[in-house]
């Protein structure tokens, strides 16, 4: 069994597997797309045939309507299927509801594409699951020893110290539902208001058995009263409220540059940090690591001659 160096390559359409003639999370519409999760930077519209989980399909259909894909092949976790000789299996990624790592087996070699993944617990999605592979193809968004995510529970508890209404910016899909659940659990006196764009996403979560808990749709009159409201809004709305009065503005993200300022921070990330990637390597136990979406240089330096690291992009 030999690892094929050209098993995956990057072209203008995205990440291509020539042995199965399909793309992983393509950036342009293609004939066959294996989609790891429903965030827009991984799941575009217009593909001819899509392989994904039921939750991913539901979110794509909500966002794109009839343009979501010509054909959806809905596949559950651990249900193997074959595309031109490559056996493909979805394994939970823990990133958001329906997110999947993609295990590809070809000529006896196991290639594991993580997509986006996280190790932290999250009551609004399936937990991460580890499988062994010969090649770990990992996102490296935060693959830097300087980047260590704080405990998300301690971060959300910061809201308990804020007595005025809060305008909380967050991505509508995945992050918002996680925040609703965490606020209900760790800051239960807060009254959660949700932007109308987030409501239909919550409905899908509830249908799939992952209710985030108590919330209500935003009403302008409500926020005029100081009742410890937390109004969760998507990024474009958050930016338009830059001069909002009588509220504390916070943005929930793992990125420093998305925080409101140095003092008003809410570091809640849905990606792996440095230690999480090292844990992934330990659990997957690969012969090689291929990196995507970020900087693989630190991993290359860290593993040296112990594990071969290839930077795909």
mmCIF file of C-alpha atoms in Angstrom:
data_model
loop_
_atom_site.group_PDB
_atom_site.id
_atom_site.type_symbol
_atom_site.label_atom_id
_atom_site.label_comp_id
_atom_site.label_asym_id
_atom_site.label_seq_id
_atom_site.Cartn_x
_atom_site.Cartn_y
_atom_site.Cartn_z
ATOM 1 C CA UNK A 1 0.000 0.000 0.000
ATOM 2 C CA UNK A 2 1.529 3.237 -1.208
ATOM 3 C CA UNK A 3 0.277 6.738 -0.419
ATOM 4 C CA UNK A 4 -0.465 8.481 -3.700
ATOM 5 C CA UNK A 5 1.073 11.930 -3.580
ATOM 6 C CA UNK A 6 -1.401 13.108 -6.232
ATOM 7 C CA UNK A 7 -4.501 11.672 -4.534
ATOM 8 C CA UNK A 8 -5.687 15.243 -3.945
ATOM 9 C CA UNK A 9 -4.714 18.365 -5.843
ATOM 10 C CA UNK A 10 -5.881 21.978 -5.868
ATOM 11 C CA UNK A 11 -7.172 23.665 -9.018
ATOM 12 C CA UNK A 12 -9.407 26.652 -9.742
ATOM 13 C CA UNK A 13 -12.519 24.620 -8.862
ATOM 14 C CA UNK A 14 -11.125 23.526 -5.487
ATOM 15 C CA UNK A 15 -9.827 20.291 -3.968
ATOM 16 C CA UNK A 16 -9.880 17.547 -6.604
ATOM 17 C CA UNK A 17 -9.610 13.774 -6.203
ATOM 18 C CA UNK A 18 -8.656 12.523 -9.640
ATOM 19 C CA UNK A 19 -8.980 8.837 -8.688
ATOM 20 C CA UNK A 20 -12.669 9.321 -7.902
ATOM 21 C CA UNK A 21 -13.196 12.278 -10.257
ATOM 22 C CA UNK A 22 -14.918 14.357 -7.565
ATOM 23 C CA UNK A 23 -14.290 17.537 -5.594
ATOM 24 C CA UNK A 24 -14.243 18.151 -1.855
ATOM 25 C CA UNK A 25 -16.062 21.397 -0.949
ATOM 26 C CA UNK A 26 -15.568 22.904 -4.431
ATOM 27 C CA UNK A 27 -15.293 26.668 -4.931
ATOM 28 C CA UNK A 28 -16.973 26.550 -8.368
ATOM 29 C CA UNK A 29 -19.909 24.377 -9.500
ATOM 30 C CA UNK A 30 -18.748 20.896 -10.540
ATOM 31 C CA UNK A 31 -20.272 17.591 -11.702
ATOM 32 C CA UNK A 32 -19.636 15.683 -8.449
ATOM 33 C CA UNK A 33 -19.171 17.417 -5.079
ATOM 34 C CA UNK A 34 -18.595 15.803 -1.683
ATOM 35 C CA UNK A 35 -19.543 18.534 0.808
ATOM 36 C CA UNK A 36 -18.308 18.403 4.405
ATOM 37 C CA UNK A 37 -20.659 20.988 5.930
ATOM 38 C CA UNK A 38 -23.059 23.786 5.058
ATOM 39 C CA UNK A 39 -21.042 26.962 5.682
ATOM 40 C CA UNK A 40 -20.998 29.035 2.500
ATOM 41 C CA UNK A 41 -17.204 28.867 2.047
ATOM 42 C CA UNK A 42 -17.504 25.060 1.790
ATOM 43 C CA UNK A 43 -20.981 24.579 0.291
ATOM 44 C CA UNK A 44 -21.705 26.567 -2.858
ATOM 45 C CA UNK A 45 -24.778 26.352 -5.093
ATOM 46 C CA UNK A 46 -25.004 24.950 -8.616
ATOM 47 C CA UNK A 47 -23.228 21.587 -8.323
ATOM 48 C CA UNK A 48 -24.742 18.845 -10.470
ATOM 49 C CA UNK A 49 -24.500 16.042 -7.906
ATOM 50 C CA UNK A 50 -23.839 16.500 -4.193
ATOM 51 C CA UNK A 51 -22.983 13.917 -1.534
ATOM 52 C CA UNK A 52 -23.577 15.189 2.013
ATOM 53 C CA UNK A 53 -25.403 14.600 5.310
ATOM 54 C CA UNK A 54 -29.115 15.348 5.726
ATOM 55 C CA UNK A 55 -28.474 18.462 7.829
ATOM 56 C CA UNK A 56 -26.025 19.856 5.253
ATOM 57 C CA UNK A 57 -28.586 19.347 2.483
ATOM 58 C CA UNK A 58 -31.319 21.038 4.548
ATOM 59 C CA UNK A 59 -29.183 24.121 5.212
ATOM 60 C CA UNK A 60 -28.087 24.321 1.561
ATOM 61 C CA UNK A 61 -31.699 24.089 0.375
ATOM 62 C CA UNK A 62 -32.687 26.847 2.815
ATOM 63 C CA UNK A 63 -29.913 29.124 1.539
ATOM 64 C CA UNK A 64 -29.991 28.363 -2.187
ATOM 65 C CA UNK A 65 -33.499 27.041 -2.894
ATOM 66 C CA UNK A 66 -33.774 25.186 -6.197
ATOM 67 C CA UNK A 67 -30.183 26.147 -7.110
ATOM 68 C CA UNK A 68 -28.752 24.133 -4.201
ATOM 69 C CA UNK A 69 -27.896 21.155 -6.469
ATOM 70 C CA UNK A 70 -29.448 19.100 -9.259
ATOM 71 C CA UNK A 71 -29.238 15.899 -7.193
ATOM 72 C CA UNK A 72 -28.616 15.401 -3.476
ATOM 73 C CA UNK A 73 -27.270 12.058 -2.302
ATOM 74 C CA UNK A 74 -27.997 12.097 1.441
ATOM 75 C CA UNK A 75 -25.586 9.896 3.362
ATOM 76 C CA UNK A 76 -25.498 9.179 7.090
ATOM 77 C CA UNK A 77 -22.367 8.866 9.196
ATOM 78 C CA UNK A 78 -20.591 5.513 8.676
ATOM 79 C CA UNK A 79 -22.625 4.663 5.560
ATOM 80 C CA UNK A 80 -19.896 3.983 2.999
ATOM 81 C CA UNK A 81 -20.436 4.711 -0.684
ATOM 82 C CA UNK A 82 -18.147 4.423 -3.690
ATOM 83 C CA UNK A 83 -17.320 6.983 -6.358
ATOM 84 C CA UNK A 84 -15.276 5.475 -9.203
ATOM 85 C CA UNK A 85 -13.301 3.090 -7.020
ATOM 86 C CA UNK A 86 -12.811 5.447 -4.054
ATOM 87 C CA UNK A 87 -14.735 4.316 -0.967
ATOM 88 C CA UNK A 88 -16.071 7.331 0.939
ATOM 89 C CA UNK A 89 -17.403 7.454 4.505
ATOM 90 C CA UNK A 90 -18.644 10.419 6.542
ATOM 91 C CA UNK A 91 -17.376 10.723 10.129
ATOM 92 C CA UNK A 92 -18.666 13.392 12.533
ATOM 93 C CA UNK A 93 -16.481 16.527 12.602
ATOM 94 C CA UNK A 94 -18.015 18.369 15.594
ATOM 95 C CA UNK A 95 -17.857 21.705 13.747
ATOM 96 C CA UNK A 96 -21.614 22.319 13.373
ATOM 97 C CA UNK A 97 -24.788 20.281 12.892
ATOM 98 C CA UNK A 98 -24.268 17.760 10.072
ATOM 99 C CA UNK A 99 -20.554 18.487 9.634
ATOM 100 C CA UNK A 100 -18.496 15.550 8.427
ATOM 101 C CA UNK A 101 -14.928 14.515 8.022
ATOM 102 C CA UNK A 102 -14.525 12.613 4.761
ATOM 103 C CA UNK A 103 -12.675 9.279 4.965
ATOM 104 C CA UNK A 104 -11.546 8.125 1.533
ATOM 105 C CA UNK A 105 -10.066 4.661 0.988
ATOM 106 C CA UNK A 106 -8.287 3.894 -2.279
ATOM 107 C CA UNK A 107 -6.107 0.845 -2.943
ATOM 108 C CA UNK A 108 -6.019 0.136 0.792
ATOM 109 C CA UNK A 109 -4.759 3.616 1.794
ATOM 110 C CA UNK A 110 -6.936 5.720 4.121
ATOM 111 C CA UNK A 111 -7.078 9.476 3.472
ATOM 112 C CA UNK A 112 -9.015 11.564 6.031
ATOM 113 C CA UNK A 113 -10.160 15.059 5.011
ATOM 114 C CA UNK A 114 -11.265 16.883 8.155
ATOM 115 C CA UNK A 115 -13.162 19.776 6.603
ATOM 116 C CA UNK A 116 -13.633 22.255 9.449
ATOM 117 C CA UNK A 117 -13.688 20.515 12.822
ATOM 118 C CA UNK A 118 -13.636 21.241 16.525
ATOM 119 C CA UNK A 119 -12.827 19.277 19.662
ATOM 120 C CA UNK A 120 -14.687 21.450 22.212
ATOM 121 C CA UNK A 121 -18.039 20.098 23.373
ATOM 122 C CA UNK A 122 -21.118 21.576 21.699
ATOM 123 C CA UNK A 123 -24.673 20.529 22.571
ATOM 124 C CA UNK A 124 -25.967 21.758 19.177
ATOM 125 C CA UNK A 125 -24.115 19.264 17.003
ATOM 126 C CA UNK A 126 -22.769 15.740 16.882
ATOM 127 C CA UNK A 127 -19.446 15.391 18.763
ATOM 128 C CA UNK A 128 -16.214 14.802 16.880
ATOM 129 C CA UNK A 129 -15.295 11.198 16.230
ATOM 130 C CA UNK A 130 -11.763 9.965 15.621
ATOM 131 C CA UNK A 131 -10.742 7.365 13.049
ATOM 132 C CA UNK A 132 -7.299 6.114 12.053
ATOM 133 C CA UNK A 133 -5.894 7.126 8.675
ATOM 134 C CA UNK A 134 -2.629 6.963 6.727
ATOM 135 C CA UNK A 135 -2.967 10.583 5.602
ATOM 136 C CA UNK A 136 -4.572 13.337 7.691
ATOM 137 C CA UNK A 137 -5.720 16.231 5.503
ATOM 138 C CA UNK A 138 -6.392 18.928 8.091
ATOM 139 C CA UNK A 139 -7.572 22.520 8.051
ATOM 140 C CA UNK A 140 -4.884 24.747 9.553
ATOM 141 C CA UNK A 141 -6.886 27.950 10.161
ATOM 142 C CA UNK A 142 -5.357 28.372 13.644
ATOM 143 C CA UNK A 143 -2.343 26.044 13.271
ATOM 144 C CA UNK A 144 -0.031 28.258 15.284
ATOM 145 C CA UNK A 145 1.436 27.499 18.747
ATOM 146 C CA UNK A 146 0.537 31.082 19.719
ATOM 147 C CA UNK A 147 -3.176 30.414 19.154
ATOM 148 C CA UNK A 148 -4.891 28.610 22.032
ATOM 149 C CA UNK A 149 -8.648 29.062 22.367
ATOM 150 C CA UNK A 150 -9.924 29.899 25.868
ATOM 151 C CA UNK A 151 -12.623 27.817 27.543
ATOM 152 C CA UNK A 152 -15.892 28.758 25.758
ATOM 153 C CA UNK A 153 -17.900 28.320 28.975
ATOM 154 C CA UNK A 154 -15.756 30.917 30.766
ATOM 155 C CA UNK A 155 -16.130 33.211 27.768
ATOM 156 C CA UNK A 156 -19.935 33.011 27.689
ATOM 157 C CA UNK A 157 -20.063 33.565 31.452
ATOM 158 C CA UNK A 158 -18.682 37.071 30.793
ATOM 159 C CA UNK A 159 -22.253 37.984 29.847
ATOM 160 C CA UNK A 160 -23.249 37.575 33.509
ATOM 161 C CA UNK A 161 -21.191 40.676 34.361
ATOM 162 C CA UNK A 162 -22.972 42.825 31.769
ATOM 163 C CA UNK A 163 -26.235 44.230 33.098
ATOM 164 C CA UNK A 164 -27.260 46.311 30.078
ATOM 165 C CA UNK A 165 -28.646 44.845 26.843
ATOM 166 C CA UNK A 166 -26.113 43.146 24.599
ATOM 167 C CA UNK A 167 -25.865 43.218 20.807
ATOM 168 C CA UNK A 168 -24.100 39.959 19.996
ATOM 169 C CA UNK A 169 -22.726 39.470 16.498
ATOM 170 C CA UNK A 170 -22.281 35.912 15.274
ATOM 171 C CA UNK A 171 -22.485 33.835 12.112
ATOM 172 C CA UNK A 172 -26.102 32.814 11.625
ATOM 173 C CA UNK A 173 -25.465 29.149 10.888
ATOM 174 C CA UNK A 174 -23.864 27.065 13.626
ATOM 175 C CA UNK A 175 -22.388 29.742 15.867
ATOM 176 C CA UNK A 176 -25.715 31.441 16.679
ATOM 177 C CA UNK A 177 -27.364 28.179 17.744
ATOM 178 C CA UNK A 178 -24.365 27.256 19.905
ATOM 179 C CA UNK A 179 -24.540 30.681 21.571
ATOM 180 C CA UNK A 180 -28.286 30.396 22.262
ATOM 181 C CA UNK A 181 -27.715 27.024 23.931
ATOM 182 C CA UNK A 182 -24.749 28.247 25.981
ATOM 183 C CA UNK A 183 -26.498 31.436 27.138
ATOM 184 C CA UNK A 184 -29.514 29.394 28.230
ATOM 185 C CA UNK A 185 -27.224 27.106 30.219
ATOM 186 C CA UNK A 186 -24.608 29.501 31.653
ATOM 187 C CA UNK A 187 -26.400 32.889 31.737
ATOM 188 C CA UNK A 188 -30.020 31.786 32.173
ATOM 189 C CA UNK A 189 -31.259 35.174 33.404
ATOM 190 C CA UNK A 190 -30.585 36.640 29.963
ATOM 191 C CA UNK A 191 -33.490 36.963 27.521
ATOM 192 C CA UNK A 192 -32.375 35.936 24.050
ATOM 193 C CA UNK A 193 -33.630 37.775 20.978
ATOM 194 C CA UNK A 194 -32.855 36.452 17.521
ATOM 195 C CA UNK A 195 -32.616 38.253 14.173
ATOM 196 C CA UNK A 196 -35.285 37.126 11.697
ATOM 197 C CA UNK A 197 -32.636 35.680 9.327
ATOM 198 C CA UNK A 198 -31.557 33.210 12.016
ATOM 199 C CA UNK A 199 -35.081 31.933 12.801
ATOM 200 C CA UNK A 200 -35.450 29.465 9.863
ATOM 201 C CA UNK A 201 -32.021 27.995 10.663
ATOM 202 C CA UNK A 202 -33.181 27.393 14.245
ATOM 203 C CA UNK A 203 -36.262 25.635 12.861
ATOM 204 C CA UNK A 204 -34.066 23.126 11.012
ATOM 205 C CA UNK A 205 -32.051 22.507 14.175
ATOM 206 C CA UNK A 206 -35.272 21.828 16.067
ATOM 207 C CA UNK A 207 -36.610 19.486 13.366
ATOM 208 C CA UNK A 208 -33.376 17.489 13.517
ATOM 209 C CA UNK A 209 -33.583 17.137 17.307
ATOM 210 C CA UNK A 210 -31.041 19.798 18.275
ATOM 211 C CA UNK A 211 -33.151 22.544 19.842
ATOM 212 C CA UNK A 212 -30.891 25.347 21.092
ATOM 213 C CA UNK A 213 -33.347 26.273 23.876
ATOM 214 C CA UNK A 214 -35.334 29.421 24.706
ATOM 215 C CA UNK A 215 -35.297 32.470 22.434
ATOM 216 C CA UNK A 216 -37.742 34.833 20.738
ATOM 217 C CA UNK A 217 -37.728 36.862 17.545
ATOM 218 C CA UNK A 218 -36.379 40.408 17.871
ATOM 219 C CA UNK A 219 -38.826 43.264 18.292
ATOM 220 C CA UNK A 220 -37.644 46.876 18.254
ATOM 221 C CA UNK A 221 -39.755 47.833 21.271
ATOM 222 C CA UNK A 222 -38.169 45.092 23.390
ATOM 223 C CA UNK A 223 -34.635 46.449 23.109
ATOM 224 C CA UNK A 224 -35.804 49.874 24.293
ATOM 225 C CA UNK A 225 -36.130 48.380 27.771
ATOM 226 C CA UNK A 226 -33.098 47.295 29.798
ATOM 227 C CA UNK A 227 -34.156 43.730 30.603
ATOM 228 C CA UNK A 228 -30.806 41.957 30.125
ATOM 229 C CA UNK A 229 -31.653 41.145 26.528
ATOM 230 C CA UNK A 230 -29.032 39.526 24.317
ATOM 231 C CA UNK A 231 -29.884 40.232 20.676
ATOM 232 C CA UNK A 232 -28.047 37.818 18.358
ATOM 233 C CA UNK A 233 -27.491 39.223 14.881
ATOM 234 C CA UNK A 234 -25.545 38.115 11.776
ATOM 235 C CA UNK A 235 -22.351 40.020 10.853
ATOM 236 C CA UNK A 236 -23.908 42.366 8.262
ATOM 237 C CA UNK A 237 -26.504 43.572 10.800
ATOM 238 C CA UNK A 238 -23.921 43.845 13.562
ATOM 239 C CA UNK A 239 -21.820 46.170 11.405
ATOM 240 C CA UNK A 240 -24.832 48.369 10.652
ATOM 241 C CA UNK A 241 -25.430 48.894 14.408
ATOM 242 C CA UNK A 242 -21.990 50.414 14.977
ATOM 243 C CA UNK A 243 -23.426 53.455 16.779
ATOM 244 C CA UNK A 244 -26.150 51.647 18.734
ATOM 245 C CA UNK A 245 -26.882 53.331 22.068
ATOM 246 C CA UNK A 246 -27.646 51.639 25.385
ATOM 247 C CA UNK A 247 -26.114 48.308 24.393
ATOM 248 C CA UNK A 248 -22.817 46.524 24.838
ATOM 249 C CA UNK A 249 -21.531 45.308 21.450
ATOM 250 C CA UNK A 250 -19.710 41.957 21.333
ATOM 251 C CA UNK A 251 -18.757 39.670 18.458
ATOM 252 C CA UNK A 252 -18.332 35.942 19.115
ATOM 253 C CA UNK A 253 -15.388 34.568 17.151
ATOM 254 C CA UNK A 254 -12.010 32.888 17.470
ATOM 255 C CA UNK A 255 -10.507 35.711 15.404
ATOM 256 C CA UNK A 256 -8.835 38.609 17.211
ATOM 257 C CA UNK A 257 -9.541 41.048 14.401
ATOM 258 C CA UNK A 258 -13.310 40.436 14.656
ATOM 259 C CA UNK A 259 -13.458 41.433 18.325
ATOM 260 C CA UNK A 260 -15.010 44.838 19.054
ATOM 261 C CA UNK A 261 -11.929 46.076 20.921
ATOM 262 C CA UNK A 262 -9.222 44.780 23.265
ATOM 263 C CA UNK A 263 -11.505 44.904 26.308
ATOM 264 C CA UNK A 264 -14.809 43.684 24.869
ATOM 265 C CA UNK A 265 -13.961 40.204 23.655
ATOM 266 C CA UNK A 266 -15.848 36.928 23.274
ATOM 267 C CA UNK A 267 -13.439 34.284 21.997
ATOM 268 C CA UNK A 268 -15.684 31.401 21.012
ATOM 269 C CA UNK A 269 -14.302 29.477 18.062
ATOM 270 C CA UNK A 270 -15.701 26.586 16.041
ATOM 271 C CA UNK A 271 -12.261 25.656 14.713
ATOM 272 C CA UNK A 272 -9.390 23.669 16.178
ATOM 273 C CA UNK A 273 -6.491 25.487 17.816
ATOM 274 C CA UNK A 274 -2.864 24.324 17.956
ATOM 275 C CA UNK A 275 -3.376 21.820 20.781
ATOM 276 C CA UNK A 276 -6.502 20.429 19.136
ATOM 277 C CA UNK A 277 -4.610 19.752 15.896
ATOM 278 C CA UNK A 278 -1.887 17.960 17.864
ATOM 279 C CA UNK A 279 -4.649 15.888 19.506
ATOM 280 C CA UNK A 280 -6.056 15.073 16.059
ATOM 281 C CA UNK A 281 -2.637 13.865 14.909
ATOM 282 C CA UNK A 282 -2.331 11.701 18.023
ATOM 283 C CA UNK A 283 -5.797 10.168 17.526
ATOM 284 C CA UNK A 284 -5.622 9.663 13.738
ATOM 285 C CA UNK A 285 -1.976 8.468 13.881
ATOM 286 C CA UNK A 286 -1.133 9.282 10.241
ATOM 287 C CA UNK A 287 2.049 8.640 8.293
ATOM 288 C CA UNK A 288 1.586 11.972 6.543
ATOM 289 C CA UNK A 289 -0.196 15.272 7.259
ATOM 290 C CA UNK A 290 -1.455 17.445 4.415
ATOM 291 C CA UNK A 291 -2.575 20.960 5.365
ATOM 292 C CA UNK A 292 -5.308 23.213 3.938
ATOM 293 C CA UNK A 293 -6.954 26.568 4.715
ATOM 294 C CA UNK A 294 -4.239 28.324 6.631
ATOM 295 C CA UNK A 295 -0.551 28.059 7.362
ATOM 296 C CA UNK A 296 0.958 24.584 7.667
ATOM 297 C CA UNK A 297 4.467 25.907 8.272
ATOM 298 C CA UNK A 298 4.300 25.574 12.074
ATOM 299 C CA UNK A 299 3.174 21.947 11.802
ATOM 300 C CA UNK A 300 6.025 21.225 9.399
ATOM 301 C CA UNK A 301 8.521 22.696 11.871
ATOM 302 C CA UNK A 302 6.932 20.946 14.859
ATOM 303 C CA UNK A 303 6.989 17.434 13.393
ATOM 304 C CA UNK A 304 10.304 17.765 11.565
ATOM 305 C CA UNK A 305 11.371 14.297 10.424
ATOM 306 C CA UNK A 306 8.870 12.439 12.636
ATOM 307 C CA UNK A 307 5.822 12.943 10.397
ATOM 308 C CA UNK A 308 5.940 14.119 6.790
ATOM 309 C CA UNK A 309 3.934 17.369 6.411
ATOM 310 C CA UNK A 310 2.830 18.609 2.982
ATOM 311 C CA UNK A 311 1.250 22.046 2.527
ATOM 312 C CA UNK A 312 -1.508 21.703 -0.078
ATOM 313 C CA UNK A 313 -2.410 25.408 -0.089
#
